[in-house]
């Protein structure tokens, strides 16, 4: 077949395949045009998942009759001044969106410029353009798209359900609204308003959190830590959710670069790296970051939808983001998300029972709420108390003095007022995590503050403390070691032994000194002092597995790349186990160390270390409020 020039209408349909992927793509392009026009309010109406109708109205600059006719021509734009693509200050700049949409749908645009006496309307039906004609409208622009993809019916079978397409449109609007909190947004289906966001006053960290709460949820507002950092001309601001607040996917990571919402893999990976082991594997944090960078330091013209970027100094941006997020998380100290307590209380209620109304009081002669279920509750309570009586250990019980176990490693020696004595009995509110009152199942510490009950997972909490001390020791020249009086001889597979012996220097930095002991064993001479007495065989087996995961089999490279994993494994093996009975002094010392150790609200695997139940919530649980 001979080469031929394609007709303009076919060119527009081909271009629409890149620009107009689905209804959400249309909404994105039209809302971006409204933002570039300086709109202070944008209203979006969709029906049929956007396939039947999309209408975007704004109060922006508007267009004259001449500009309106040029706007539906390919590669016609008002957003580029000259031929410089390295200094783009607008969201759009290619001039492809409107003609591409008009090629596959029925497009109608009504607009009036602020300095014009009347409005004008133009229609594009499947690529066929009409002339502009007078219309009635206040200053601003209405863009109406009907019967999307009617001109290319083959595309319709690739669309998802109406619910899925509507959800995708909602996500696009939310991301653009989050990137521009100074603009009011609304989203509806013509009958019901699904999203309404008022404009926020200037000041991102001072006022935008209200909008973030409407988009990410109220629990994010309660658990958000402010992020702010500057390096040279690059500035990052925003909020990072506590590590214990996470989701099963990365849709709650919102990234904005120069006012442009992006899904850049570099930034998303950087955010995940900043949280590191603070978030469980396979889970994602809730984060909103706004990056301001000179336009000539970033290339936005690398993706058809302009959702990916290329930074000139990618390593510098990555370093700044990691440092800013880590600093914000460190400032949170031992805090854990407040939603954990609400989830715990929900599990305490019997199935199908709604939370009691706080204003409810029984009428005269009426049985108190829940009395009809009293036999059920009484039988459950008797059964539970009878089965758990032996597992309950109040501080000061004689059973503590009869134990014969080594002291708890990695926990500071408590002072007199931390030992469960009179001082902590009289003023538990002195400490954020309160004073230890009991140990349940030799696994959970029950502590009391002035207004709450705190339940601590002793293994998870101690694991984080040991881990942070191991990291601190490594950063300060090496982990402190203790010499074993009798070396432990550990038998392992030959490949595991080879991987460990190939990383002797790095293991020594971690406080672990081993040497070969025949063809199928190693001798453990020294271990990190923080680990105390641990199962060296299991520890070495896990460490060998980490080293063998390296693609090139290089132990040194594996240890450098998986440093945190190695330390986390050591901390897990060296921390107090569930089932270990603790003294009151050890329990209070553990609480005090948690309060001054960063990231102690979650263990090395991202699980929470404690749950705080407020007294008011407990009273509601028993219908006392």
Coordinates of C-alpha atoms in Angstrom, one line a residue:
X1 CA 0.0 0.0 0.0
X2 CA 1.3 3.4 -0.9
X3 CA 2.0 6.0 1.7
X4 CA -0.8 8.6 1.9
X5 CA -1.6 11.6 4.0
X6 CA -4.4 10.9 6.5
X7 CA -7.5 13.1 6.6
X8 CA -7.8 15.5 9.6
X9 CA -10.9 13.7 11.0
X10 CA -9.1 10.4 11.1
X11 CA -6.0 12.1 12.6
X12 CA -8.2 13.5 15.4
X13 CA -9.7 10.1 16.1
X14 CA -6.2 8.5 16.3
X15 CA -5.1 11.3 18.7
X16 CA -8.3 10.7 20.8
X17 CA -7.0 7.2 21.5
X18 CA -4.1 8.7 23.4
X19 CA -5.9 11.7 25.0
X20 CA -9.4 10.3 25.6
X21 CA -8.8 6.9 27.2
X22 CA -12.0 6.9 29.2
X23 CA -14.6 9.4 30.6
X24 CA -12.3 10.3 33.5
X25 CA -9.7 11.4 30.9
X26 CA -12.2 13.9 29.4
X27 CA -13.1 15.2 32.9
X28 CA -9.4 15.7 33.6
X29 CA -8.7 17.6 30.5
X30 CA -11.7 19.9 30.8
X31 CA -11.1 20.6 34.5
X32 CA -7.5 21.4 33.8
X33 CA -8.6 23.9 31.1
X34 CA -10.8 25.5 33.7
X35 CA -8.0 25.8 36.2
X36 CA -5.7 27.3 33.5
X37 CA -8.4 29.8 32.8
X38 CA -8.2 31.1 36.4
X39 CA -11.5 29.7 37.6
X40 CA -12.4 30.1 41.3
X41 CA -15.3 27.6 41.0
X42 CA -15.7 24.5 38.9
X43 CA -18.9 22.4 38.7
X44 CA -18.9 18.9 37.1
X45 CA -22.0 17.0 36.2
X46 CA -21.7 13.4 34.9
X47 CA -24.4 10.8 33.9
X48 CA -24.1 7.2 32.8
X49 CA -20.5 7.0 34.1
X50 CA -19.6 10.0 31.8
X51 CA -20.6 8.2 28.6
X52 CA -24.0 9.9 28.4
X53 CA -23.1 13.3 29.7
X54 CA -20.1 15.3 31.0
X55 CA -20.6 19.0 31.7
X56 CA -17.9 21.2 33.2
X57 CA -18.8 24.8 34.1
X58 CA -16.4 27.4 35.4
X59 CA -16.2 31.1 36.1
X60 CA -12.8 31.6 34.5
X61 CA -11.5 34.0 31.8
X62 CA -13.8 32.7 29.1
X63 CA -13.2 33.0 25.3
X64 CA -14.2 35.3 22.5
X65 CA -15.9 34.1 19.3
X66 CA -12.6 33.9 17.5
X67 CA -10.8 32.1 20.3
X68 CA -13.7 29.7 20.6
X69 CA -13.4 28.6 16.9
X70 CA -9.6 28.2 17.3
X71 CA -10.0 26.2 20.5
X72 CA -11.4 23.2 18.7
X73 CA -8.6 23.1 16.1
X74 CA -5.7 20.8 16.6
X75 CA -2.6 22.2 18.2
X76 CA -4.1 25.6 18.9
X77 CA -3.5 26.8 22.4
X78 CA -3.1 30.0 24.4
X79 CA -0.8 28.4 27.0
X80 CA 2.5 28.5 25.1
X81 CA 4.3 31.8 24.6
X82 CA 6.9 31.0 21.9
X83 CA 8.5 27.6 21.3
X84 CA 10.1 27.0 24.7
X85 CA 8.8 23.7 26.3
X86 CA 11.2 23.9 29.2
X87 CA 9.2 26.6 31.1
X88 CA 5.6 25.3 31.2
X89 CA 3.5 27.0 33.9
X90 CA 0.1 25.6 32.9
X91 CA -1.5 22.2 33.3
X92 CA -2.3 21.9 29.5
X93 CA -0.2 23.1 26.6
X94 CA -0.6 20.7 23.6
X95 CA -3.9 21.9 22.3
X96 CA -5.1 18.4 21.6
X97 CA -7.9 17.8 24.1
X98 CA -10.9 19.6 22.6
X99 CA -10.5 18.5 19.0
X100 CA -9.8 14.9 20.2
X101 CA -13.0 14.9 22.3
X102 CA -15.0 16.4 19.5
X103 CA -13.8 13.7 17.1
X104 CA -15.4 10.9 19.2
X105 CA -18.4 12.6 20.8
X106 CA -20.9 15.4 20.6
X107 CA -19.1 18.5 22.0
X108 CA -20.7 21.9 22.7
X109 CA -18.8 24.8 24.2
X110 CA -20.5 28.0 25.4
X111 CA -18.2 30.8 26.6
X112 CA -18.1 34.5 27.4
X113 CA -14.9 36.5 28.0
X114 CA -15.0 38.9 30.9
X115 CA -14.5 41.9 28.6
X116 CA -17.1 40.7 26.1
X117 CA -20.8 41.8 25.9
X118 CA -22.2 38.5 25.0
X119 CA -21.4 34.8 25.0
X120 CA -20.9 32.4 22.0
X121 CA -21.4 28.8 21.4
X122 CA -19.8 26.3 19.1
X123 CA -20.6 22.6 18.4
X124 CA -18.5 19.7 17.2
X125 CA -20.3 16.5 16.3
X126 CA -18.0 13.6 15.5
X127 CA -15.4 15.9 14.1
X128 CA -17.8 18.1 12.1
X129 CA -17.4 21.7 13.4
X130 CA -20.1 24.4 13.3
X131 CA -19.6 28.1 13.2
X132 CA -19.8 30.0 16.5
X133 CA -23.2 31.7 17.3
X134 CA -24.4 34.1 20.0
X135 CA -25.6 32.5 23.3
X136 CA -26.6 33.5 26.8
X137 CA -24.2 33.0 29.6
X138 CA -22.3 34.9 32.3
X139 CA -18.6 35.2 32.2
X140 CA -16.9 31.8 32.1
X141 CA -17.2 28.6 30.1
X142 CA -19.5 25.6 29.8
X143 CA -18.2 22.5 28.1
X144 CA -20.8 19.8 27.4
X145 CA -19.8 16.3 26.1
X146 CA -22.6 13.9 25.1
X147 CA -22.6 10.4 23.8
X148 CA -18.8 9.8 24.3
X149 CA -17.3 7.3 21.8
X150 CA -20.5 7.2 19.7
X151 CA -18.3 7.9 16.7
X152 CA -16.0 5.0 17.6
X153 CA -18.4 2.4 18.9
X154 CA -15.6 -0.2 19.2
X155 CA -14.2 1.7 22.2
X156 CA -17.4 1.3 24.2
X157 CA -16.9 -2.4 24.8
X158 CA -13.6 -1.6 26.6
X159 CA -15.4 0.6 29.1
X160 CA -15.9 -0.7 32.6
X161 CA -19.2 -0.6 34.5
X162 CA -21.0 2.7 35.2
X163 CA -20.0 2.5 38.8
X164 CA -16.3 2.0 38.0
X165 CA -16.2 4.9 35.5
X166 CA -18.0 7.2 37.9
X167 CA -15.5 6.3 40.7
X168 CA -12.6 7.0 38.3
X169 CA -14.1 10.4 37.5
X170 CA -14.5 11.1 41.3
X171 CA -10.9 10.2 41.8
X172 CA -9.7 12.6 39.1
X173 CA -11.8 15.5 40.5
X174 CA -10.6 14.8 44.0
X175 CA -6.9 14.9 43.0
X176 CA -7.3 18.1 41.1
X177 CA -9.3 19.6 43.9
X178 CA -6.6 18.6 46.4
X179 CA -3.9 20.2 44.2
X180 CA -5.9 23.5 44.1
X181 CA -7.5 24.1 47.5
X182 CA -8.1 27.7 46.6
X183 CA -10.7 26.7 44.0
X184 CA -14.3 25.5 44.9
X185 CA -15.4 22.2 43.4
X186 CA -18.6 20.2 43.1
X187 CA -19.4 16.9 41.4
X188 CA -23.0 15.6 40.8
X189 CA -25.0 13.4 38.5
X190 CA -27.5 16.2 37.9
X191 CA -29.8 15.1 40.7
X192 CA -27.6 14.4 43.7
X193 CA -24.4 16.1 44.8
X194 CA -21.7 13.6 45.5
X195 CA -18.8 16.0 46.3
X196 CA -18.9 19.6 47.4
X197 CA -15.7 21.4 48.4
X198 CA -15.5 25.1 49.4
X199 CA -12.5 27.2 48.5
X200 CA -9.8 27.3 51.2
X201 CA -8.0 30.4 52.3
X202 CA -4.4 30.8 51.3
X203 CA -1.8 28.8 53.3
X204 CA -1.4 25.1 52.6
X205 CA -0.4 23.9 56.1
X206 CA -2.8 26.3 57.8
X207 CA -6.0 25.8 55.9
X208 CA -5.8 23.0 53.3
X209 CA -6.1 20.2 55.9
X210 CA -9.8 20.7 56.0
X211 CA -10.1 19.8 52.3
X212 CA -7.7 16.9 52.8
X213 CA -10.1 15.6 55.5
X214 CA -13.0 15.7 53.0
X215 CA -11.0 13.7 50.5
X216 CA -8.9 11.3 52.6
X217 CA -11.3 11.0 55.6
X218 CA -11.5 12.5 59.1
X219 CA -9.0 9.9 60.5
X220 CA -6.3 11.3 58.3
X221 CA -6.9 14.7 59.8
X222 CA -6.4 13.3 63.3
X223 CA -3.3 11.4 62.3
X224 CA -1.6 13.8 59.8
X225 CA 1.9 15.1 60.6
X226 CA 2.9 18.3 58.8
X227 CA 5.7 18.0 56.3
X228 CA 7.8 21.0 55.3
X229 CA 11.4 21.2 53.9
X230 CA 13.4 23.2 51.4
X231 CA 16.6 22.5 49.6
X232 CA 17.8 25.1 47.1
X233 CA 14.9 26.1 44.8
X234 CA 12.9 22.9 45.6
X235 CA 10.3 23.0 48.4
X236 CA 8.0 20.3 49.7
X237 CA 5.0 20.7 51.9
X238 CA 2.1 18.6 52.9
X239 CA 1.0 16.0 55.4
X240 CA 2.1 12.4 56.2
X241 CA -0.2 10.0 57.9
X242 CA 1.0 8.0 60.9
X243 CA 2.5 4.6 59.9
X244 CA -0.3 2.8 61.6
X245 CA -2.8 4.4 59.2
X246 CA -2.5 2.5 55.9
X247 CA -4.5 1.2 53.0
X248 CA -4.2 -1.9 50.8
X249 CA -3.3 0.1 47.7
X250 CA -1.4 3.3 46.7
X251 CA -4.5 5.3 45.8
X252 CA -4.3 7.3 49.0
X253 CA -0.8 8.7 48.1
X254 CA -1.5 12.1 46.6
X255 CA 1.4 13.8 44.8
X256 CA 1.3 17.3 43.4
X257 CA 4.2 18.9 41.5
X258 CA 3.8 22.6 40.6
X259 CA 0.0 22.3 40.9
X260 CA -0.2 19.2 38.7
X261 CA -1.5 15.9 40.3
X262 CA 0.9 13.1 39.2
X263 CA 1.3 9.4 39.6
X264 CA 5.1 9.5 39.2
X265 CA 6.7 6.2 40.1
X266 CA 9.8 7.9 41.4
X267 CA 7.9 10.0 43.9
X268 CA 5.6 7.2 44.9
X269 CA 8.5 4.8 45.4
X270 CA 10.3 7.5 47.4
X271 CA 7.3 8.0 49.7
X272 CA 7.2 4.2 50.3
X273 CA 10.9 4.1 51.0
X274 CA 10.5 7.0 53.5
X275 CA 8.1 4.9 55.5
X276 CA 10.3 1.8 55.1
X277 CA 9.5 -0.9 57.7
X278 CA 7.0 1.4 59.5
X279 CA 4.2 0.2 57.2
X280 CA 3.4 -3.6 56.8
X281 CA 4.5 -5.2 53.6
X282 CA 1.8 -4.9 50.9
X283 CA 0.2 -1.8 52.6
X284 CA 0.5 1.8 51.7
X285 CA 0.5 5.0 53.8
X286 CA -1.8 8.0 53.5
X287 CA 0.3 10.9 52.2
X288 CA -0.3 14.2 50.5
X289 CA 2.8 16.1 49.3
X290 CA 3.1 19.3 47.3
X291 CA 6.4 19.9 45.5
X292 CA 7.3 23.3 44.1
X293 CA 10.2 23.2 41.7
X294 CA 11.4 25.6 39.0
X295 CA 9.7 24.6 35.7
X296 CA 13.0 24.2 33.9
X297 CA 14.0 21.5 36.5
X298 CA 11.2 19.1 35.5
X299 CA 10.0 17.8 32.2
X300 CA 6.2 17.3 32.1
X301 CA 6.1 16.4 28.4
X302 CA 7.1 12.7 28.8
X303 CA 3.6 11.1 29.0
X304 CA 0.5 11.5 26.9
X305 CA -1.7 12.2 30.0
X306 CA 1.1 14.3 31.6
X307 CA 0.8 12.1 34.8
X308 CA 4.5 11.2 34.9
X309 CA 7.5 13.5 35.2
X310 CA 11.2 13.5 34.7
X311 CA 13.3 15.5 37.1
X312 CA 16.7 17.0 36.1
X313 CA 18.1 16.1 39.6
X314 CA 16.0 13.1 40.5
X315 CA 18.4 12.0 43.3
X316 CA 18.2 15.5 44.9
X317 CA 14.4 15.4 44.9
X318 CA 14.3 11.9 46.2
X319 CA 16.6 12.8 49.1
X320 CA 14.6 15.9 50.0
X321 CA 11.3 14.0 50.1
X322 CA 12.7 11.1 52.2
X323 CA 14.3 13.4 54.7
X324 CA 11.1 15.6 55.0
X325 CA 8.8 12.6 55.5
X326 CA 11.1 10.8 57.9
X327 CA 11.5 14.0 60.0
X328 CA 7.7 14.4 60.2
X329 CA 7.3 10.8 61.2
X330 CA 10.0 11.1 63.8
X331 CA 8.2 14.1 65.4
X332 CA 5.2 11.8 66.0
X333 CA 7.2 9.8 68.6
X334 CA 5.2 6.9 70.0
X335 CA 1.9 8.1 68.6
X336 CA -0.4 5.5 66.9
X337 CA -3.5 6.2 64.9
X338 CA -6.6 7.0 66.9
X339 CA -8.8 4.8 64.6
X340 CA -7.3 1.7 66.2
X341 CA -9.3 2.3 69.4
X342 CA -12.5 2.7 67.5
X343 CA -11.9 -0.5 65.6
X344 CA -11.2 -2.3 68.9
X345 CA -14.4 -1.0 70.5
X346 CA -16.4 -2.1 67.4
X347 CA -15.2 -5.6 67.8
X348 CA -16.2 -5.6 71.5
X349 CA -19.9 -5.0 70.7
X350 CA -22.1 -8.0 70.0
X351 CA -22.8 -8.6 66.3
X352 CA -25.6 -6.5 65.0
X353 CA -25.7 -4.2 68.0
X354 CA -25.5 -0.5 67.1
X355 CA -23.6 1.9 69.3
X356 CA -25.9 3.3 72.0
X357 CA -27.4 6.7 71.7
X358 CA -25.5 9.0 74.1
X359 CA -28.7 10.8 75.1
X360 CA -30.7 7.6 75.8
X361 CA -32.1 7.0 79.3
X362 CA -34.7 4.4 80.2
X363 CA -38.2 5.6 80.9
X364 CA -39.8 5.1 84.3
X365 CA -40.5 1.5 84.8
X366 CA -38.6 0.5 81.7
X367 CA -35.8 -2.1 81.9
X368 CA -32.3 -0.7 81.2
X369 CA -31.0 -1.1 77.7
X370 CA -29.6 -4.6 77.2
X371 CA -31.3 -6.1 80.3
X372 CA -33.2 -8.7 78.1
X373 CA -29.8 -10.0 77.0
X374 CA -28.4 -10.2 80.6
X375 CA -28.4 -14.0 80.8
X376 CA -26.4 -14.2 77.6
X377 CA -23.8 -11.6 78.9
X378 CA -23.6 -13.2 82.3
X379 CA -22.9 -16.6 80.9
X380 CA -20.3 -15.2 78.6
X381 CA -18.6 -13.2 81.3
X382 CA -18.6 -16.2 83.7
X383 CA -17.1 -18.4 81.0
X384 CA -14.4 -15.9 80.0
X385 CA -13.4 -15.0 83.6
X386 CA -13.2 -18.7 84.5
X387 CA -11.0 -19.5 81.6
X388 CA -8.8 -16.4 82.0
X389 CA -8.4 -16.2 85.8
X390 CA -5.1 -18.1 85.8
X391 CA -3.8 -15.9 82.9
X392 CA -4.3 -12.6 84.8
X393 CA -1.2 -11.3 86.6
X394 CA -1.5 -8.1 88.6
X395 CA 1.7 -6.2 89.3
X396 CA 3.1 -7.1 92.7
X397 CA 1.7 -10.6 92.6
X398 CA 3.9 -13.3 94.2
X399 CA 4.3 -15.1 90.9
X400 CA 6.6 -12.3 89.7
X401 CA 9.1 -12.9 92.5
X402 CA 9.2 -16.7 91.8
X403 CA 10.3 -16.3 88.2
X404 CA 13.8 -17.4 87.1
X405 CA 14.4 -15.6 83.8
X406 CA 17.1 -13.2 82.5
X407 CA 16.4 -9.5 82.8
X408 CA 14.6 -7.8 79.9
X409 CA 17.2 -6.7 77.4
X410 CA 17.2 -3.3 75.7
X411 CA 15.1 -1.5 78.3
X412 CA 16.5 1.2 80.5
X413 CA 16.7 0.5 84.3
X414 CA 13.6 2.2 85.8
X415 CA 13.9 4.9 88.4
X416 CA 12.1 4.7 91.7
X417 CA 9.0 6.5 90.4
X418 CA 8.7 4.0 87.5
X419 CA 8.6 0.8 89.5
X420 CA 4.9 0.5 90.0
X421 CA 5.2 2.1 93.5
X422 CA 3.4 4.9 95.1
X423 CA 4.5 7.6 92.6
X424 CA 3.0 5.8 89.6
X425 CA 0.0 4.7 91.6
X426 CA -0.9 8.3 92.6
X427 CA -0.2 10.0 89.3
X428 CA -0.5 7.7 86.2
X429 CA -1.3 10.8 84.1
X430 CA 2.3 11.9 84.5
X431 CA 3.3 9.6 81.6
X432 CA 1.7 9.5 78.1
X433 CA 1.4 5.7 78.2
X434 CA 0.4 5.7 81.9
X435 CA 1.4 3.2 84.6
X436 CA 1.3 -0.5 84.3
X437 CA -1.5 -2.2 86.2
X438 CA -1.5 -5.8 85.0
X439 CA -0.2 -8.3 82.4
X440 CA -2.7 -10.5 80.6
X441 CA -1.8 -13.9 79.1
X442 CA 1.8 -13.0 79.7
X443 CA 1.6 -11.1 76.4
X444 CA -0.3 -7.8 76.9
X445 CA 0.5 -5.0 79.3
X446 CA -2.5 -3.1 80.7
X447 CA -1.6 0.5 81.6
X448 CA -3.7 3.3 83.0
X449 CA -3.6 7.1 82.2
X450 CA -5.7 9.8 83.6
X451 CA -8.3 9.4 80.9
X452 CA -7.6 6.2 79.1
X453 CA -6.7 2.5 79.2
X454 CA -3.6 1.5 77.2
X455 CA -3.1 -2.1 76.0
X456 CA 0.5 -2.8 74.9
X457 CA 1.8 -5.8 72.9
X458 CA 5.0 -6.5 74.8
X459 CA 6.7 -8.4 72.0
X460 CA 5.9 -5.8 69.3
X461 CA 6.9 -2.9 71.5
X462 CA 10.2 -4.4 72.7
X463 CA 11.0 -5.4 69.1
X464 CA 10.9 -1.8 68.0
X465 CA 13.0 -0.7 71.0
X466 CA 15.7 -3.2 70.2
X467 CA 15.6 -2.4 66.5
X468 CA 16.1 1.3 67.0
X469 CA 19.0 0.7 69.4
X470 CA 20.6 -1.6 66.9
X471 CA 20.3 1.0 64.2
X472 CA 21.7 3.7 66.5
X473 CA 24.6 1.5 67.4
X474 CA 25.4 0.7 63.8
X475 CA 25.3 4.4 62.9
X476 CA 27.7 5.2 65.8
X477 CA 30.5 2.8 64.7
X478 CA 29.1 -0.7 65.3
X479 CA 26.7 -2.6 67.5
X480 CA 27.9 -3.5 71.0
X481 CA 28.8 -7.2 71.3
X482 CA 28.9 -9.7 74.1
X483 CA 31.3 -12.7 74.1
X484 CA 29.8 -16.1 74.6
X485 CA 31.5 -18.1 77.3
X486 CA 30.8 -21.3 75.3
X487 CA 30.4 -20.7 71.5
X488 CA 27.2 -21.8 69.9
X489 CA 27.7 -24.4 67.2
X490 CA 25.0 -24.1 64.5
X491 CA 24.6 -26.6 61.7
X492 CA 23.4 -25.2 58.4
X493 CA 23.1 -26.1 54.7
X494 CA 26.4 -25.5 52.8
X495 CA 25.0 -22.7 50.7
X496 CA 23.8 -20.9 53.8
X497 CA 27.2 -21.2 55.4
X498 CA 28.9 -19.9 52.3
X499 CA 26.6 -16.8 52.2
X500 CA 27.3 -16.0 55.9
X501 CA 31.1 -16.5 55.7
X502 CA 31.1 -14.2 52.6
X503 CA 29.7 -11.4 54.8
X504 CA 31.8 -11.7 57.9
X505 CA 32.8 -8.0 58.0
X506 CA 29.3 -6.7 57.7
X507 CA 28.0 -9.2 60.2
X508 CA 30.6 -8.1 62.7
X509 CA 29.4 -4.5 62.3
X510 CA 26.0 -5.8 63.4
X511 CA 27.5 -7.3 66.5
X512 CA 27.5 -10.9 65.2
X513 CA 30.9 -12.7 65.1
X514 CA 31.0 -16.2 63.5
X515 CA 33.6 -18.5 62.1
X516 CA 33.7 -21.7 60.1
X517 CA 33.4 -24.9 62.2
X518 CA 33.8 -27.7 59.7
X519 CA 32.0 -28.1 56.3
X520 CA 28.4 -28.0 57.7
X521 CA 28.5 -25.7 60.7
X522 CA 29.6 -22.3 62.0
X523 CA 30.6 -21.3 65.5
X524 CA 28.9 -18.2 67.0
X525 CA 31.5 -16.3 69.1
X526 CA 29.8 -13.0 69.9
X527 CA 26.3 -11.7 69.6
X528 CA 24.8 -8.2 69.9
X529 CA 24.5 -7.4 73.6
X530 CA 20.9 -6.1 73.1
X531 CA 19.8 -9.6 71.9
X532 CA 20.7 -11.3 75.2
X533 CA 19.9 -15.0 75.0
X534 CA 18.4 -15.8 71.6
X535 CA 17.9 -18.7 69.2
X536 CA 21.1 -18.4 67.2
X537 CA 20.2 -21.2 64.8
X538 CA 17.0 -19.5 63.7
X539 CA 18.7 -16.1 63.6
X540 CA 21.5 -17.4 61.3
X541 CA 19.0 -19.3 59.1
X542 CA 17.0 -16.1 58.5
X543 CA 20.0 -14.0 57.9
X544 CA 21.4 -16.5 55.4
X545 CA 18.0 -16.4 53.6
X546 CA 18.3 -12.7 53.3
X547 CA 21.7 -12.9 51.8
X548 CA 20.7 -15.6 49.3
X549 CA 18.0 -13.4 48.0
X550 CA 20.6 -11.2 46.3
X551 CA 20.6 -11.8 42.6
X552 CA 24.4 -11.9 42.3
X553 CA 24.9 -13.9 45.5
X554 CA 27.1 -11.1 46.9
X555 CA 26.7 -11.0 50.7
X556 CA 28.1 -7.5 51.0
X557 CA 25.7 -6.1 48.4
X558 CA 22.8 -7.9 50.1
X559 CA 23.6 -6.5 53.5
X560 CA 24.0 -3.0 52.2
X561 CA 20.7 -3.2 50.2
X562 CA 18.8 -4.9 53.0
X563 CA 20.3 -3.3 56.0
X564 CA 17.0 -2.6 57.7
X565 CA 15.8 -6.1 57.0
X566 CA 18.9 -7.6 58.7
X567 CA 18.5 -5.4 61.8
X568 CA 14.8 -6.1 61.9
X569 CA 15.4 -9.8 61.9
X570 CA 17.9 -9.5 64.7
X571 CA 15.5 -7.4 66.8
X572 CA 12.7 -9.8 66.3
X573 CA 14.9 -12.7 67.6
X574 CA 16.2 -10.6 70.5
X575 CA 13.0 -9.1 71.8
X576 CA 10.9 -10.4 74.7
X577 CA 8.5 -13.0 73.5
X578 CA 4.7 -13.4 74.0
X579 CA 4.3 -15.6 77.0
X580 CA 7.1 -14.1 79.0
X581 CA 6.1 -12.9 82.4
X582 CA 7.3 -9.4 83.3
X583 CA 7.8 -7.7 86.6
X584 CA 6.1 -4.4 87.3
X585 CA 9.4 -2.7 87.0
X586 CA 10.0 -4.1 83.6
X587 CA 6.6 -3.2 82.3
X588 CA 6.9 0.4 83.5
X589 CA 10.4 0.7 82.1
X590 CA 9.1 -0.7 78.8
X591 CA 6.4 2.0 78.7
X592 CA 8.9 4.8 79.5
X593 CA 11.3 3.7 76.8
X594 CA 8.4 3.6 74.3
X595 CA 7.6 7.2 75.1
X596 CA 11.1 8.4 74.2
X597 CA 11.8 6.1 71.3
X598 CA 10.8 7.3 67.8
X599 CA 8.4 5.1 65.7
X600 CA 7.5 3.0 68.8
X601 CA 3.8 3.1 67.9
X602 CA 4.5 0.2 65.5
X603 CA 6.8 -2.8 65.4
X604 CA 9.4 -3.6 62.7
X605 CA 6.7 -5.2 60.6
X606 CA 4.3 -2.2 60.7
X607 CA 1.9 -3.7 63.2
X608 CA 0.7 -1.4 66.0
X609 CA 2.4 -1.8 69.4
X610 CA -0.5 -0.4 71.5
X611 CA -4.1 0.6 71.5
X612 CA -5.4 3.5 73.6
X613 CA -9.1 3.2 74.7
X614 CA -10.4 6.5 76.0
X615 CA -12.5 6.4 79.2
X616 CA -15.3 8.2 77.4
X617 CA -15.4 5.4 74.8
X618 CA -15.4 2.7 77.4
X619 CA -18.3 4.4 79.2
X620 CA -20.2 4.4 75.9
X621 CA -19.5 0.8 75.5
X622 CA -21.3 0.1 78.8
X623 CA -24.0 2.7 78.0
X624 CA -22.9 5.0 80.8
X625 CA -23.0 7.9 78.3

